[in-house]
Amino acid sequence: MLILESGWLADQLKILWQILLYLLPVMPVTIELTLLSFGLAILVGVFVGIARISHHPIIEKSSKAYVDILRGVPLLVQIFFIYFGLGKVLHLSSFVAGVFAIGIGYSAYLAETVRAGIQSIPKGQYEAALSLGMSRAQMMRHIILPQSLRLVVPPMANDFIACLKDTSLVSVIGMRELTRAGREFYSQFFVDFQTWLVVGLLYLVMTLGLSRLVVWVEKKFKVHGLGERGG
Amino acid sequence: MIIEISNLVKRFGRHTVLDGVSLSIEAGEVVVIFGPSGSGKSTFLRCINGLERADGGKIVVDGIELNHNKEHVRQVRAECGLVFQQFNLFPHLSVLENICLPQRVARKRNPEESEAIAKRLLERVGLLEKKDAFPAQLSGGQQQRVAIARALGMNPKIMLFDEPTSALDPEMIGEVLDVMKKLAKEGMTMVVVSHEIGFAREVAQRMIFLDEGKVVEEGRPEEILNHPKSKRAAEFLGKVL
């Protein structure tokens, strides 16, 4: 300890410690942003994903347009558009605008994931459900969606981790989350390398934690025979 | 007549799969349909319960005409159990749930009732001890027996079988045919697409030879198997027997 109390290394560690203390209280904001926007993304994404395979041409076409537009425009631009465009009319806070922009932006990716999951269910499952007298809605609810949602847990997990990282984008509309707080600290004390190192590490801790969680969820949702089906 | 089909036509693109098939089936009758692959056998069966929509002709099942009315289609499907070549059990549900869920959802039965029925049916097909297993843990023959029990759970008046033993290893064919024979002897109306000649000889009242979308020959199994009238049926039986 004596060695650490003076000298370069000790100074560096003190700085890192100060940064950490400054940033830790902001981490919950990033987590909150992630959970809320991804929750919104799942809700809308499942809905749009089902609409993508609708037999109704208007529903199918409009859901395709939704996905194409949202995937084709940078998320940062969408955040600006919602905060400065819609936000000024609807008086959205930067938090609400951020959750809304990221949620809607990610719903397009999730819709495609859900669509792929639904379409990977063999035709025989549809035919079996229909031949047992189920309606199309009953078939989707009881047979097709439960299977496809389990299949899409791994690809969705990737989107979830990407979503967490992309919450840093809402720092540009003044939302005080992890990245924004990092910039505050840096502009006060001008320790750029150390600040962004800690910010990066904190994101890494969260994404690695999430990956662990995902492995657990995958195990929990694993179904006998799903994905190993023949014919 | 429980099934009345007149002049059924089905096309896939320019290809005519069923070219004016007419057939009447009485309640309690067991009819075996056979013919070369691509003759339209499976399509014919799938038209009966509306999985394929006919392009022409008329299908009446138990007094309900199959047409564009969705409610009619559902009613007909509830009356016709269909057993597939590939079993098509629901892989995310246990054996018991495979049989219970359709009853609860499509027949609006309560959980206790549907479970009691499912257990009785599993006992009938000899698989009660597998009730908590998942489909992937069963052999092909066992899966097909569960699939038959699942279809029976809807109390169908008619059972349709689409090559029920074609995907099975030889040693498992017998157990499935045994269940089907028992069902036939209990008086179930059955339409079976199959090349299991022994089964046809034992339980079918009528055999129908389908070729290129047309009924080429029909008659009692012993007639059609021993003395086929048409050259095509004779040739085909020569290869199968």
CSV table of C-alpha atoms in Angstrom, one decimal, chain A residues 59 76 89 128 135 203 226:
chain,number,residue,atom,x,y,z
A,59,ILE,CA,-50.8,-5.7,-44.0
A,76,LEU,CA,-28.7,8.0,-34.8
A,89,VAL,CA,-44.4,18.6,-31.0
A,128,ALA,CA,-51.4,-30.8,-38.3
A,135,SER,CA,-58.4,-21.7,-36.5
A,203,TYR,CA,-20.2,-1.7,-21.1
A,226,LEU,CA,-36.8,-28.6,-31.5
